[in-house]
Amino acid sequence: MVTERILITGAAGIVGTLMRSRLAAPDRTLRLLDIAPIPPSDSDERVELVTASVTDAAAMEAACADVDAVIHLGGHSLERPWAEILDVNINGTHVVLEAARRAGVRRVVLASSNHAVGYYQRSSGEAGDYLFPQPDTYYGVSKVALEALGSLYASRYGMDVIAVRIGSCFEKPRDARMLSTWLSPDDGARLFEACLSAPSPGFRVVWGVSDNTRRWFSLTEAGALGYKSQDDSEVFAEEVLAEKGELDPASPAYTHLGGAWCGPDFDTAVKEAGR
Ligand code: 15L
């Protein structure tokens, strides 16, 4: 049995925390990295904890030593001022990919987002396999940059790089929109496993969603890697709709893939400039 070591950045974040137990395996060590405190391991959990920023090149190169694959979840997970997005999400992703290259890591899975294509109208039905970028925020722009950097490292250095355009990965869907965009934590782990094990994928961009009854996104690309969703948000529909209500058909939350992120609350330029 070959022991593999997987580096997970952003391990203390929402998705990282949900993946920690789900990606554990007897023949695998998870190297968990975050700038925020990571809960210590209990019992015989096979983890290594690293406190570092994804923008620290030396620390990232050290963290990539003896690693078989990187799952890069680190960075801001919400909209932020441009300078912070540029530093942590865009520069940080470059630092991670470059550290992986220097350390000889052959495979990197990148957390992209539906917000890379958030400005698409969703009236045309299911979003197909690949949508050209149409980001809804600076955060969305950073995910487009992440995909571009992944493509560069795959083309130039022959690395396998898979960017997962994650819908909404939470324990349960939190509102009516997430009944469409939900990626269940168990399906998230299934998808990451497929990304880690698919033979020679090269560069891919796939949707990260569960097989929700109200799904907006195609599962074809992720399916080609071996992903098979087993979950459907519909089991939460009654409870979610009773608590949060249906989406207003006139609001961006309903009309666009990125939901409310396409609306005025996420206009960071105007917020930063005050006009
Ligand atoms: C994302 O990319 C965010 O990181 C997450 O916080 C959710 O808001 C998600 O998208 C979503 O669209 O629901």
mmCIF file of C-alpha atoms and ligand atoms in Angstrom:
data_model
loop_
_atom_site.group_PDB
_atom_site.id
_atom_site.type_symbol
_atom_site.label_atom_id
_atom_site.label_comp_id
_atom_site.label_asym_id
_atom_site.label_seq_id
_atom_site.Cartn_x
_atom_site.Cartn_y
_atom_site.Cartn_z
ATOM 1 C CA MET A 1 0.000 0.000 0.000
ATOM 2 C CA VAL A 2 1.503 3.316 -1.073
ATOM 3 C CA THR A 3 0.947 6.161 1.335
ATOM 4 C CA GLU A 4 0.040 9.343 -0.385
ATOM 5 C CA ARG A 5 0.219 12.819 1.002
ATOM 6 C CA ILE A 6 -2.293 15.469 -0.025
ATOM 7 C CA LEU A 7 -1.804 19.126 0.808
ATOM 8 C CA ILE A 8 -5.064 20.988 1.427
ATOM 9 C CA THR A 9 -4.832 24.790 1.569
ATOM 10 C CA GLY A 10 -7.591 26.717 3.306
ATOM 11 C CA ALA A 11 -8.091 23.652 5.497
ATOM 12 C CA ALA A 12 -9.715 25.666 8.301
ATOM 13 C CA GLY A 13 -12.346 27.139 5.958
ATOM 14 C CA ILE A 14 -15.870 25.877 5.351
ATOM 15 C CA VAL A 15 -15.064 23.475 2.511
ATOM 16 C CA GLY A 16 -11.715 22.458 4.025
ATOM 17 C CA THR A 17 -13.378 21.576 7.315
ATOM 18 C CA LEU A 18 -16.098 19.567 5.552
ATOM 19 C CA MET A 19 -13.459 17.668 3.538
ATOM 20 C CA ARG A 20 -11.066 16.865 6.394
ATOM 21 C CA SER A 21 -12.813 13.736 7.656
ATOM 22 C CA ARG A 22 -14.279 12.845 4.260
ATOM 23 C CA LEU A 23 -10.932 12.740 2.438
ATOM 24 C CA ALA A 24 -9.231 10.796 5.227
ATOM 25 C CA ALA A 25 -8.047 7.326 4.227
ATOM 26 C CA PRO A 26 -5.844 4.706 5.887
ATOM 27 C CA ASP A 27 -3.157 4.996 3.205
ATOM 28 C CA ARG A 28 -3.217 8.793 3.074
ATOM 29 C CA THR A 29 -1.777 11.673 5.053
ATOM 30 C CA LEU A 30 -3.547 15.002 4.824
ATOM 31 C CA ARG A 31 -1.281 18.002 5.223
ATOM 32 C CA LEU A 32 -3.673 20.714 6.340
ATOM 33 C CA LEU A 33 -2.578 24.290 5.773
ATOM 34 C CA ASP A 34 -4.240 27.534 6.789
ATOM 35 C CA ILE A 35 -3.354 30.957 8.134
ATOM 36 C CA ALA A 36 -6.242 30.556 10.603
ATOM 37 C CA PRO A 37 -6.043 28.082 13.482
ATOM 38 C CA ILE A 38 -6.739 24.487 12.418
ATOM 39 C CA PRO A 39 -8.358 22.285 15.073
ATOM 40 C CA PRO A 40 -5.806 19.767 16.375
ATOM 41 C CA SER A 41 -6.068 16.136 15.411
ATOM 42 C CA ASP A 42 -7.616 13.607 17.701
ATOM 43 C CA SER A 43 -6.781 9.912 18.104
ATOM 44 C CA ASP A 44 -5.071 8.341 15.123
ATOM 45 C CA GLU A 45 -6.077 10.858 12.465
ATOM 46 C CA ARG A 46 -3.293 11.025 9.871
ATOM 47 C CA VAL A 47 -2.807 14.755 9.512
ATOM 48 C CA GLU A 48 0.022 17.254 9.509
ATOM 49 C CA LEU A 49 -0.895 20.821 10.454
ATOM 50 C CA VAL A 50 0.832 23.791 8.839
ATOM 51 C CA THR A 51 0.179 27.429 9.741
ATOM 52 C CA ALA A 52 1.054 29.551 6.713
ATOM 53 C CA SER A 53 -0.353 31.988 4.200
ATOM 54 C CA VAL A 54 -0.858 30.930 0.603
ATOM 55 C CA THR A 55 0.980 34.149 -0.302
ATOM 56 C CA ASP A 56 4.198 33.017 1.446
ATOM 57 C CA ALA A 57 6.290 31.462 -1.339
ATOM 58 C CA ALA A 58 8.911 29.861 0.905
ATOM 59 C CA ALA A 59 6.324 28.377 3.255
ATOM 60 C CA MET A 60 4.277 27.069 0.347
ATOM 61 C CA GLU A 61 7.268 25.419 -1.275
ATOM 62 C CA ALA A 62 8.106 23.737 2.025
ATOM 63 C CA ALA A 63 4.460 22.667 2.386
ATOM 64 C CA CYS A 64 4.547 21.085 -1.088
ATOM 65 C CA ALA A 65 7.578 18.904 -0.287
ATOM 66 C CA ASP A 66 6.816 15.155 -0.607
ATOM 67 C CA VAL A 67 3.244 15.847 -1.618
ATOM 68 C CA ASP A 68 1.416 13.825 -4.290
ATOM 69 C CA ALA A 69 -1.315 16.353 -4.970
ATOM 70 C CA VAL A 70 -2.553 19.738 -3.800
ATOM 71 C CA ILE A 71 -6.170 20.709 -3.230
ATOM 72 C CA HIS A 72 -6.131 24.502 -3.191
ATOM 73 C CA LEU A 73 -9.137 25.827 -1.282
ATOM 74 C CA GLY A 74 -7.333 28.771 0.334
ATOM 75 C CA GLY A 75 -8.191 32.416 -0.200
ATOM 76 C CA HIS A 76 -11.106 34.729 0.435
ATOM 77 C CA SER A 77 -14.379 32.895 -0.074
ATOM 78 C CA LEU A 78 -16.487 36.046 -0.328
ATOM 79 C CA GLU A 79 -16.255 39.380 -2.139
ATOM 80 C CA ARG A 80 -13.539 41.698 -0.785
ATOM 81 C CA PRO A 81 -11.816 44.952 -1.798
ATOM 82 C CA TRP A 82 -9.696 44.593 -4.940
ATOM 83 C CA ALA A 83 -6.317 44.790 -3.146
ATOM 84 C CA GLU A 84 -7.207 41.842 -0.895
ATOM 85 C CA ILE A 85 -8.546 39.744 -3.779
ATOM 86 C CA LEU A 86 -5.429 40.496 -5.832
ATOM 87 C CA ASP A 87 -3.070 39.577 -3.013
ATOM 88 C CA VAL A 88 -4.681 36.505 -1.490
ATOM 89 C CA ASN A 89 -6.750 34.961 -4.277
ATOM 90 C CA ILE A 90 -4.853 35.833 -7.444
ATOM 91 C CA ASN A 91 -1.269 36.127 -6.239
ATOM 92 C CA GLY A 92 -1.901 33.353 -3.712
ATOM 93 C CA THR A 93 -3.000 30.943 -6.423
ATOM 94 C CA HIS A 94 0.139 31.744 -8.411
ATOM 95 C CA VAL A 95 2.263 31.102 -5.328
ATOM 96 C CA VAL A 96 0.567 27.736 -4.772
ATOM 97 C CA LEU A 97 0.945 26.577 -8.379
ATOM 98 C CA GLU A 98 4.548 27.750 -8.565
ATOM 99 C CA ALA A 99 5.373 26.057 -5.250
ATOM 100 C CA ALA A 100 3.794 22.849 -6.557
ATOM 101 C CA ARG A 101 5.831 23.054 -9.760
ATOM 102 C CA ARG A 102 9.096 23.663 -7.914
ATOM 103 C CA ALA A 103 8.393 20.777 -5.543
ATOM 104 C CA GLY A 104 7.541 18.421 -8.420
ATOM 105 C CA VAL A 105 3.868 17.991 -7.520
ATOM 106 C CA ARG A 106 2.114 16.685 -10.625
ATOM 107 C CA ARG A 107 -1.518 17.302 -9.756
ATOM 108 C CA VAL A 108 -3.376 20.333 -8.402
ATOM 109 C CA VAL A 109 -7.106 20.663 -7.834
ATOM 110 C CA LEU A 110 -8.259 24.276 -7.679
ATOM 111 C CA ALA A 111 -11.416 25.593 -6.023
ATOM 112 C CA SER A 112 -13.046 27.775 -8.659
ATOM 113 C CA SER A 113 -16.597 29.014 -8.289
ATOM 114 C CA ASN A 114 -19.894 29.579 -10.047
ATOM 115 C CA HIS A 115 -19.052 33.280 -9.590
ATOM 116 C CA ALA A 116 -16.473 32.967 -12.406
ATOM 117 C CA VAL A 117 -19.540 32.863 -14.657
ATOM 118 C CA GLY A 118 -22.066 34.520 -12.368
ATOM 119 C CA TYR A 119 -23.325 37.097 -14.863
ATOM 120 C CA TYR A 120 -24.819 34.479 -17.155
ATOM 121 C CA GLN A 121 -28.578 34.639 -17.350
ATOM 122 C CA ARG A 122 -29.951 31.315 -16.323
ATOM 123 C CA SER A 123 -33.182 31.574 -18.274
ATOM 124 C CA SER A 124 -31.664 29.505 -21.073
ATOM 125 C CA GLY A 125 -31.866 26.338 -18.995
ATOM 126 C CA GLU A 126 -29.047 24.128 -17.785
ATOM 127 C CA ALA A 127 -25.617 25.760 -18.049
ATOM 128 C CA GLY A 128 -23.582 23.586 -20.405
ATOM 129 C CA ASP A 129 -20.264 21.925 -19.886
ATOM 130 C CA TYR A 130 -17.991 24.959 -20.203
ATOM 131 C CA LEU A 131 -19.013 28.592 -20.059
ATOM 132 C CA PHE A 132 -16.602 31.305 -21.089
ATOM 133 C CA PRO A 133 -15.886 33.506 -18.049
ATOM 134 C CA GLN A 134 -18.386 36.169 -17.103
ATOM 135 C CA PRO A 135 -17.465 36.956 -13.482
ATOM 136 C CA ASP A 136 -19.896 38.778 -11.211
ATOM 137 C CA THR A 137 -17.455 40.295 -8.681
ATOM 138 C CA TYR A 138 -13.740 40.820 -7.992
ATOM 139 C CA TYR A 139 -13.944 37.446 -6.260
ATOM 140 C CA GLY A 140 -15.325 35.993 -9.513
ATOM 141 C CA VAL A 141 -12.460 37.622 -11.437
ATOM 142 C CA SER A 142 -10.019 35.911 -9.078
ATOM 143 C CA LYS A 143 -11.559 32.543 -9.947
ATOM 144 C CA VAL A 144 -11.169 33.301 -13.666
ATOM 145 C CA ALA A 145 -7.505 34.141 -12.961
ATOM 146 C CA LEU A 146 -7.187 30.909 -10.978
ATOM 147 C CA GLU A 147 -8.490 28.943 -13.973
ATOM 148 C CA ALA A 148 -6.118 30.800 -16.314
ATOM 149 C CA LEU A 149 -3.138 30.103 -14.061
ATOM 150 C CA GLY A 150 -4.139 26.450 -13.858
ATOM 151 C CA SER A 151 -4.323 26.267 -17.635
ATOM 152 C CA LEU A 152 -0.867 27.835 -17.956
ATOM 153 C CA TYR A 153 0.738 25.391 -15.524
ATOM 154 C CA ALA A 154 -0.926 22.439 -17.241
ATOM 155 C CA SER A 155 0.075 23.513 -20.755
ATOM 156 C CA ARG A 156 3.604 24.627 -19.998
ATOM 157 C CA TYR A 157 4.670 22.149 -17.354
ATOM 158 C CA GLY A 158 2.457 19.157 -18.135
ATOM 159 C CA MET A 159 0.835 19.246 -14.715
ATOM 160 C CA ASP A 160 -2.689 17.865 -14.233
ATOM 161 C CA VAL A 161 -4.824 20.777 -13.070
ATOM 162 C CA ILE A 162 -8.558 20.579 -12.469
ATOM 163 C CA ALA A 163 -10.568 23.690 -11.613
ATOM 164 C CA VAL A 164 -13.855 22.898 -9.917
ATOM 165 C CA ARG A 165 -16.523 25.578 -10.330
ATOM 166 C CA ILE A 166 -18.145 24.905 -6.977
ATOM 167 C CA GLY A 167 -21.799 25.820 -6.569
ATOM 168 C CA SER A 168 -22.586 26.077 -2.847
ATOM 169 C CA CYS A 169 -20.792 23.570 -0.619
ATOM 170 C CA PHE A 170 -22.391 23.611 2.800
ATOM 171 C CA GLU A 171 -23.766 20.973 5.160
ATOM 172 C CA LYS A 172 -27.266 21.851 3.888
ATOM 173 C CA PRO A 173 -28.642 24.298 1.295
ATOM 174 C CA ARG A 174 -29.227 27.653 3.017
ATOM 175 C CA ASP A 175 -31.816 29.234 0.705
ATOM 176 C CA ALA A 176 -33.926 28.606 -2.391
ATOM 177 C CA ARG A 177 -31.029 29.313 -4.786
ATOM 178 C CA MET A 178 -28.875 26.698 -3.121
ATOM 179 C CA LEU A 179 -31.505 24.069 -3.900
ATOM 180 C CA SER A 180 -30.060 24.469 -7.418
ATOM 181 C CA THR A 181 -26.400 25.162 -6.648
ATOM 182 C CA TRP A 182 -25.789 22.818 -3.687
ATOM 183 C CA LEU A 183 -22.784 20.523 -3.608
ATOM 184 C CA SER A 184 -23.306 18.173 -0.705
ATOM 185 C CA PRO A 185 -20.183 17.629 1.408
ATOM 186 C CA ASP A 186 -20.221 13.903 0.588
ATOM 187 C CA ASP A 187 -20.509 14.644 -3.130
ATOM 188 C CA GLY A 188 -17.748 17.230 -2.713
ATOM 189 C CA ALA A 189 -15.483 14.497 -1.369
ATOM 190 C CA ARG A 190 -16.542 12.170 -4.220
ATOM 191 C CA LEU A 191 -15.684 14.876 -6.718
ATOM 192 C CA PHE A 192 -12.303 15.657 -5.159
ATOM 193 C CA GLU A 193 -11.507 11.911 -5.116
ATOM 194 C CA ALA A 194 -12.345 11.765 -8.828
ATOM 195 C CA CYS A 195 -10.108 14.788 -9.439
ATOM 196 C CA LEU A 196 -7.265 13.109 -7.554
ATOM 197 C CA SER A 197 -7.529 9.762 -9.306
ATOM 198 C CA ALA A 198 -8.670 10.398 -12.908
ATOM 199 C CA PRO A 199 -5.892 9.185 -15.216
ATOM 200 C CA SER A 200 -4.026 12.019 -16.979
ATOM 201 C CA PRO A 201 -6.821 14.607 -17.060
ATOM 202 C CA GLY A 202 -4.563 17.472 -18.190
ATOM 203 C CA PHE A 203 -6.409 20.749 -17.669
ATOM 204 C CA ARG A 204 -10.146 20.604 -16.942
ATOM 205 C CA VAL A 205 -12.868 22.918 -15.735
ATOM 206 C CA VAL A 206 -15.820 21.089 -14.192
ATOM 207 C CA TRP A 207 -18.958 22.048 -12.318
ATOM 208 C CA GLY A 208 -19.071 21.085 -8.662
ATOM 209 C CA VAL A 209 -22.708 20.390 -7.836
ATOM 210 C CA SER A 210 -24.876 17.560 -6.615
ATOM 211 C CA ASP A 211 -27.477 15.906 -8.814
ATOM 212 C CA ASN A 212 -30.144 18.297 -7.514
ATOM 213 C CA THR A 213 -33.660 18.080 -8.961
ATOM 214 C CA ARG A 214 -33.463 21.872 -9.462
ATOM 215 C CA ARG A 215 -29.879 21.766 -10.784
ATOM 216 C CA TRP A 216 -28.746 24.513 -13.179
ATOM 217 C CA PHE A 217 -25.391 23.003 -14.126
ATOM 218 C CA SER A 218 -24.295 20.098 -16.278
ATOM 219 C CA LEU A 219 -22.661 17.094 -14.633
ATOM 220 C CA THR A 220 -21.089 15.819 -17.854
ATOM 221 C CA GLU A 221 -17.594 17.233 -17.352
ATOM 222 C CA ALA A 222 -17.297 16.048 -13.749
ATOM 223 C CA GLY A 223 -18.792 12.707 -14.800
ATOM 224 C CA ALA A 224 -15.998 12.299 -17.352
ATOM 225 C CA LEU A 225 -13.541 12.332 -14.440
ATOM 226 C CA GLY A 226 -15.475 9.548 -12.719
ATOM 227 C CA TYR A 227 -17.668 11.659 -10.415
ATOM 228 C CA LYS A 228 -21.073 10.221 -9.602
ATOM 229 C CA SER A 229 -23.275 12.383 -7.414
ATOM 230 C CA GLN A 230 -25.390 10.530 -4.858
ATOM 231 C CA ASP A 231 -27.184 13.487 -3.310
ATOM 232 C CA ASP A 232 -30.095 15.758 -4.195
ATOM 233 C CA SER A 233 -30.983 18.956 -2.317
ATOM 234 C CA GLU A 234 -34.668 18.202 -2.860
ATOM 235 C CA VAL A 235 -34.771 16.386 0.489
ATOM 236 C CA PHE A 236 -34.317 19.828 2.107
ATOM 237 C CA ALA A 237 -36.665 21.741 -0.219
ATOM 238 C CA GLU A 238 -39.725 21.848 2.016
ATOM 239 C CA GLU A 239 -37.747 22.953 5.053
ATOM 240 C CA VAL A 240 -35.671 25.557 3.141
ATOM 241 C CA LEU A 241 -38.658 27.071 1.319
ATOM 242 C CA ALA A 242 -40.738 27.225 4.511
ATOM 243 C CA GLU A 243 -37.937 29.097 6.239
ATOM 244 C CA LYS A 244 -36.504 31.264 3.420
ATOM 245 C CA GLY A 245 -39.285 31.433 0.837
ATOM 246 C CA GLU A 246 -39.117 31.217 -2.959
ATOM 247 C CA LEU A 247 -36.815 33.481 -4.972
ATOM 248 C CA ASP A 248 -38.290 36.694 -6.376
ATOM 249 C CA PRO A 249 -38.360 36.057 -10.173
ATOM 250 C CA ALA A 250 -37.402 39.709 -10.814
ATOM 251 C CA SER A 251 -34.277 39.644 -8.628
ATOM 252 C CA PRO A 252 -30.728 38.786 -9.768
ATOM 253 C CA ALA A 253 -30.834 35.987 -7.225
ATOM 254 C CA TYR A 254 -33.306 34.344 -9.608
ATOM 255 C CA THR A 255 -32.231 35.577 -13.035
ATOM 256 C CA HIS A 256 -28.443 35.052 -12.908
ATOM 257 C CA LEU A 257 -26.188 32.094 -12.145
ATOM 258 C CA GLY A 258 -24.315 34.145 -9.537
ATOM 259 C CA GLY A 259 -27.534 35.119 -7.770
ATOM 260 C CA ALA A 260 -27.442 38.153 -5.456
ATOM 261 C CA TRP A 261 -23.743 38.572 -6.248
ATOM 262 C CA CYS A 262 -24.901 40.224 -9.508
ATOM 263 C CA GLY A 263 -26.909 42.777 -7.554
ATOM 264 C CA PRO A 264 -25.977 46.164 -6.007
ATOM 265 C CA ASP A 265 -24.894 44.732 -2.646
ATOM 266 C CA PHE A 266 -21.834 43.273 -4.364
ATOM 267 C CA ASP A 267 -20.784 46.417 -6.253
ATOM 268 C CA THR A 268 -17.369 46.667 -4.646
ATOM 269 C CA ALA A 269 -16.022 49.399 -6.951
ATOM 270 C CA VAL A 270 -18.772 51.830 -5.982
ATOM 271 C CA LYS A 271 -18.484 50.824 -2.319
ATOM 272 C CA GLU A 272 -14.734 51.422 -2.334
ATOM 273 C CA ALA A 273 -14.949 54.738 -4.227
ATOM 274 C CA GLY A 274 -18.049 55.957 -2.424
ATOM 275 C CA ARG A 275 -19.626 56.852 -5.792
HETATM 276 C C1 15L B 1 -18.873 30.849 -3.493
HETATM 277 O O1 15L B 1 -17.975 30.802 -4.327
HETATM 278 C C2 15L B 1 -18.617 31.268 -2.089
HETATM 279 O O2 15L B 1 -17.307 30.950 -1.672
HETATM 280 C C3 15L B 1 -19.607 30.698 -1.114
HETATM 281 O O3 15L B 1 -19.496 31.430 0.078
HETATM 282 C C4 15L B 1 -21.065 30.706 -1.631
HETATM 283 O O4 15L B 1 -21.550 31.990 -1.545
HETATM 284 C C5 15L B 1 -21.145 30.159 -3.036
HETATM 285 O O5 15L B 1 -20.164 30.667 -3.899
HETATM 286 C C6 15L B 1 -22.532 30.372 -3.663
HETATM 287 O O6 15L B 1 -22.631 30.896 -4.771
HETATM 288 O O7 15L B 1 -23.497 29.975 -3.037
#
